[in-house]
Coordinates of C-alpha atoms in Angstrom, one line a residue:
Chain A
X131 CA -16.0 -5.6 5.3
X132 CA -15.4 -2.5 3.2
X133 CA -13.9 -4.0 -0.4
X134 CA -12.0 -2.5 -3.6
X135 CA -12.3 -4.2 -6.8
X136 CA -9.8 -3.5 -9.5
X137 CA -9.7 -4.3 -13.4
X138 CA -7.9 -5.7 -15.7
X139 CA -5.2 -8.0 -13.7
X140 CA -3.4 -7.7 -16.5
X141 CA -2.5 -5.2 -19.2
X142 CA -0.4 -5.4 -22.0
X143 CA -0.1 -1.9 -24.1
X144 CA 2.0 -1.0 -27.1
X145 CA 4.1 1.8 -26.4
X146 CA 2.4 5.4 -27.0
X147 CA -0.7 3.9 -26.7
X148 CA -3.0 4.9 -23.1
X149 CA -4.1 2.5 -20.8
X150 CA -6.9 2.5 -18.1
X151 CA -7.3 1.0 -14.5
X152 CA -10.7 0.6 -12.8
X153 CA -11.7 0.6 -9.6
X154 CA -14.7 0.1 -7.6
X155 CA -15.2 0.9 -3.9
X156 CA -17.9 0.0 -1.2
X157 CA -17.5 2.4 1.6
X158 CA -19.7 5.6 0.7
X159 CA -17.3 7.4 3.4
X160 CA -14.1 6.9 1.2
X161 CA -13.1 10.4 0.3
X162 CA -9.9 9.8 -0.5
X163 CA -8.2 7.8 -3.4
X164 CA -4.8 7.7 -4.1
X165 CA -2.6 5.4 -6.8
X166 CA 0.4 3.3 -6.2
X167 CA 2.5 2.4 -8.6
X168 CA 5.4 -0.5 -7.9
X169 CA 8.3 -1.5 -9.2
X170 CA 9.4 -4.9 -9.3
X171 CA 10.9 -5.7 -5.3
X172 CA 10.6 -2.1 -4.8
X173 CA 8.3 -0.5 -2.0
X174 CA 4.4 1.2 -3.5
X175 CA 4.9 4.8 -4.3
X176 CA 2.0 7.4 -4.5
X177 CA 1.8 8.6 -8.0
X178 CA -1.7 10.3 -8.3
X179 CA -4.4 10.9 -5.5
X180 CA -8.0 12.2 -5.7
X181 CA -10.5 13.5 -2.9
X182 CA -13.9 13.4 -3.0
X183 CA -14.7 17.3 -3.7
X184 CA -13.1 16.6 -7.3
X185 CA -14.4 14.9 -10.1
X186 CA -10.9 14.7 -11.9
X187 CA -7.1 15.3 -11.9
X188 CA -4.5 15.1 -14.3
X189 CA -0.8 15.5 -14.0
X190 CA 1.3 15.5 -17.1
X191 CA 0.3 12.0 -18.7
X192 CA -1.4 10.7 -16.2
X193 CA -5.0 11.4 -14.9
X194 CA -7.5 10.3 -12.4
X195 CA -11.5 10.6 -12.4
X196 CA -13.7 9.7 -9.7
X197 CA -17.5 9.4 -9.8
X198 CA -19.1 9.2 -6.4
X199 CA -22.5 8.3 -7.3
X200 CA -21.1 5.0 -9.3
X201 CA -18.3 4.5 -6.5
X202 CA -15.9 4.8 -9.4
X203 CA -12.4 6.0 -10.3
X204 CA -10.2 5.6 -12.8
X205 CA -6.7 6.1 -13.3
X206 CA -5.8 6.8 -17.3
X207 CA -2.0 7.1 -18.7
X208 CA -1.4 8.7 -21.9
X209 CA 1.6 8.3 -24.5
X210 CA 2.7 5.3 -22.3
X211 CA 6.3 4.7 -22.1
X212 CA 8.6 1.3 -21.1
X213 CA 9.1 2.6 -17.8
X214 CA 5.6 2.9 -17.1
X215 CA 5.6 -1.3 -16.9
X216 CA 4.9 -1.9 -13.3
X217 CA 2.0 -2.7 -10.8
X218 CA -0.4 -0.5 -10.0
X219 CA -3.0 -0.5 -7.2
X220 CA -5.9 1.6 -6.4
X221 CA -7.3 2.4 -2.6
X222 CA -10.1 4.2 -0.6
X223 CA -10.1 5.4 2.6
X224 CA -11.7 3.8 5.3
X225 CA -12.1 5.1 8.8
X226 CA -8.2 4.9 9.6
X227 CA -7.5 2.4 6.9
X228 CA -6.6 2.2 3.0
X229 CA -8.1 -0.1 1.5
X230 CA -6.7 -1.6 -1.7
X231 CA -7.1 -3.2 -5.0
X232 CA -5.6 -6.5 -5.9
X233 CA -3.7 -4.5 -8.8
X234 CA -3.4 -4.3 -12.2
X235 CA 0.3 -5.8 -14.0
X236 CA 0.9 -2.5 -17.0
X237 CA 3.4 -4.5 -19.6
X238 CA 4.8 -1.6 -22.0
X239 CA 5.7 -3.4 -25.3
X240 CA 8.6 -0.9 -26.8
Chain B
X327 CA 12.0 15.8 5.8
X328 CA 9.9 12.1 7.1
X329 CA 12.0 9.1 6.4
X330 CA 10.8 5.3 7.3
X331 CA 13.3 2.7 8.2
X332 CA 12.8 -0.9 7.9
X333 CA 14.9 -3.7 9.1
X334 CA 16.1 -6.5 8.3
X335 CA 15.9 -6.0 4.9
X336 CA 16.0 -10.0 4.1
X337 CA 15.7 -12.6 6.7
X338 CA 15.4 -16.3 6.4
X339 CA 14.0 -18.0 8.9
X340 CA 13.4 -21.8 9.8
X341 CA 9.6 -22.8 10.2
X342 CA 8.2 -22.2 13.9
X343 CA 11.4 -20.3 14.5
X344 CA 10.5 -16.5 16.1
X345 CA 10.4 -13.0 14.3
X346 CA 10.8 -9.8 15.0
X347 CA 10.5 -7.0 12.5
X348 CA 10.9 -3.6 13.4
X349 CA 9.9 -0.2 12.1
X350 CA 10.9 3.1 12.6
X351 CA 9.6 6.8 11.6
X352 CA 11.8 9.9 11.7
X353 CA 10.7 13.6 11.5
X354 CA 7.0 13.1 12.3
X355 CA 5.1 13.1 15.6
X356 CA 2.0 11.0 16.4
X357 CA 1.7 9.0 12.6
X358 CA -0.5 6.2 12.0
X359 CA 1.4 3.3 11.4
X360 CA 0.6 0.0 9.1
X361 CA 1.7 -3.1 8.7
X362 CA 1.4 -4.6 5.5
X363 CA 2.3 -8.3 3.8
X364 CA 2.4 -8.8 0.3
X365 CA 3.0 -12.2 -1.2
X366 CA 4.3 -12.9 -4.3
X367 CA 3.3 -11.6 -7.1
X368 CA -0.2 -10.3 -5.3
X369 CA -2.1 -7.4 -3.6
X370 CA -1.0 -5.8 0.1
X371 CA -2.9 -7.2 2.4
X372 CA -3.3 -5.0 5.6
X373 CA -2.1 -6.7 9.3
X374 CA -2.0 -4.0 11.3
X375 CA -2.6 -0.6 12.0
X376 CA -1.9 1.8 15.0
X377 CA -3.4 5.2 15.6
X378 CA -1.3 5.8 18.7
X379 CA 1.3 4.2 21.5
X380 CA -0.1 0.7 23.2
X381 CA -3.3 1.1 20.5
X382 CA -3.2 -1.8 18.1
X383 CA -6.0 -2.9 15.5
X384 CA -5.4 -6.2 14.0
X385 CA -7.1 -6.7 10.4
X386 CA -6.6 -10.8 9.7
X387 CA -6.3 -13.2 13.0
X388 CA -2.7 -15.2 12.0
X389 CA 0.2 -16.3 14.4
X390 CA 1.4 -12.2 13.9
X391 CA 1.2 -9.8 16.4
X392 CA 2.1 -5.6 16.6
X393 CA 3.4 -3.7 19.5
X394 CA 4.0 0.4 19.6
X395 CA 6.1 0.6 22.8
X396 CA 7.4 4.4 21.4
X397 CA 5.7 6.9 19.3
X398 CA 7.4 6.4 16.2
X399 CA 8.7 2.8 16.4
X400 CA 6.1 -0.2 14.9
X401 CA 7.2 -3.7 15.9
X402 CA 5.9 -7.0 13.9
X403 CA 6.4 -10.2 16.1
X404 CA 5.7 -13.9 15.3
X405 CA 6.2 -16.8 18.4
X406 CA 6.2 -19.4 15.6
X407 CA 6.6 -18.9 12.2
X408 CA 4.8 -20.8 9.2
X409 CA 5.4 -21.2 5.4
X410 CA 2.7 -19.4 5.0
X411 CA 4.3 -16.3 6.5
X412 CA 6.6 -15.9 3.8
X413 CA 6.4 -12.7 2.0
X414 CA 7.4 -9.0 1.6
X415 CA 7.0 -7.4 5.0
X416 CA 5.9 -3.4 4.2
X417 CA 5.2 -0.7 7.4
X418 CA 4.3 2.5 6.3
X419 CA 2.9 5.9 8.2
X420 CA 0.5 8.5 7.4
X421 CA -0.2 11.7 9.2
X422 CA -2.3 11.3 12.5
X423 CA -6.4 12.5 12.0
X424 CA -7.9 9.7 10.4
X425 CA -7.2 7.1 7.2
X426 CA -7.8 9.9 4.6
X427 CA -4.0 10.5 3.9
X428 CA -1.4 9.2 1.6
X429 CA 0.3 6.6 3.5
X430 CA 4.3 6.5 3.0
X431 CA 5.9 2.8 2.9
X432 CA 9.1 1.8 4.1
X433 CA 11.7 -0.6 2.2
X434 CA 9.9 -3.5 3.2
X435 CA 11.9 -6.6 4.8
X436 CA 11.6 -9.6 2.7
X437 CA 11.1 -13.1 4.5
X438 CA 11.4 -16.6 3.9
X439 CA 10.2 -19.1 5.8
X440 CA 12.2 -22.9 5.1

């Protein structure tokens, strides 16, 4: 079946320092890529999407890239704060589906 | 505006004991809806899904099944439950013409099984 891999499980960041999230996607019909971010016992909320008709998108301190011929995208935070620590997961669309990374743990050390 | 109920919000529940979970959308017509379980400390992992009333596509063969007897109203069912079953219960909805939409999660119901 259709797959999305996600890297690192795990990132620990000093404050003000950026971090990255990777992902890699199978399906070479995903054209859509949004990126959850989720607070401990909370629901996933949407904090950054990308289609496939844009190689990158950026909104204040965070940003997303996407490279279609590599089935890659990225999601990049700048100046990172404490309240940034959560979980964040990737996805790609799939027929009627999202399909979604394991996620990545963000740890902002103050 | 679209809002997604969820309830219960915590249930605890004896093993082989029935479930139902239920899901409801407001201020949308015709959504997708999902059905989502997350474990602790790990990824969603995808039940469910429903492009319309009475259509059901089931993702991972379990002791779960999903009904859509109204438009706008997702229900999660179990005959027996497992220990396995315990977990973070999410729905969530997305606007109808196909899976290439952000999808809106509910409060989740959080169950465990004894």
């Amino acid at each position: 079946g259709e797959n999305v891999e996600q890297h690192p499980s795990t990132l620990s960041v000093q404050e003000g320092d950026s971090a990255v999230i990777k992902c890699t996607y199978s399906d070479s019909a995903s054209n859509y890529f949004p990126w959850y971010k989720q607070e401990l016992g909370k629901r996933p909320q949407l904090i950054i999407d990308i289609r496939s008709n844009v190689g990158e998108k950026k909104d204040q301190r965070i940003a997303v890239t996407l490279n279609k011929t590599a089935k890659h995208f990225s999601l990049h935070i700048t100046e990172t704060q404490p309240e940034d620590s959560a979980v964040y997961f990737c996805a790609a669309s799939s027929s009627y589906k999202l399909i979604f990374g394991s996620g990545t743990r963000l740890l902002v050390r103050p | 505006s679209q809002t997604i109920h969820q309830w219960p919000a915590t249930l605890v529940q004896p093993v082989g004991s029935p479930l139902s979970l239920e899901c409801t959308v407001e201020g949308t017509s015709n959504p997708n809806l999902y059905w989502y379980r997350q474990a602790a400390g790990r990824g969603l992992q995808l039940l469910f899904y429903s492009v319309g009333i009475g259509q059901i596509s089931s993702e991972v063969p379990q002791n779960l099944s999903a009904s859509r007897p109204q438009d706008r109203q997702f229900i999660l069912s179990s005959k027996k439950l497992l220990l396995s079953d315990s977990g973070f219960y999410l729905c969530a909805w997305s606007v109808q013409a196909g899976g290439d939409n952000e999808q809106f999660f509910g409060p989740g119901t959080r169950l465990t099984v004894l």
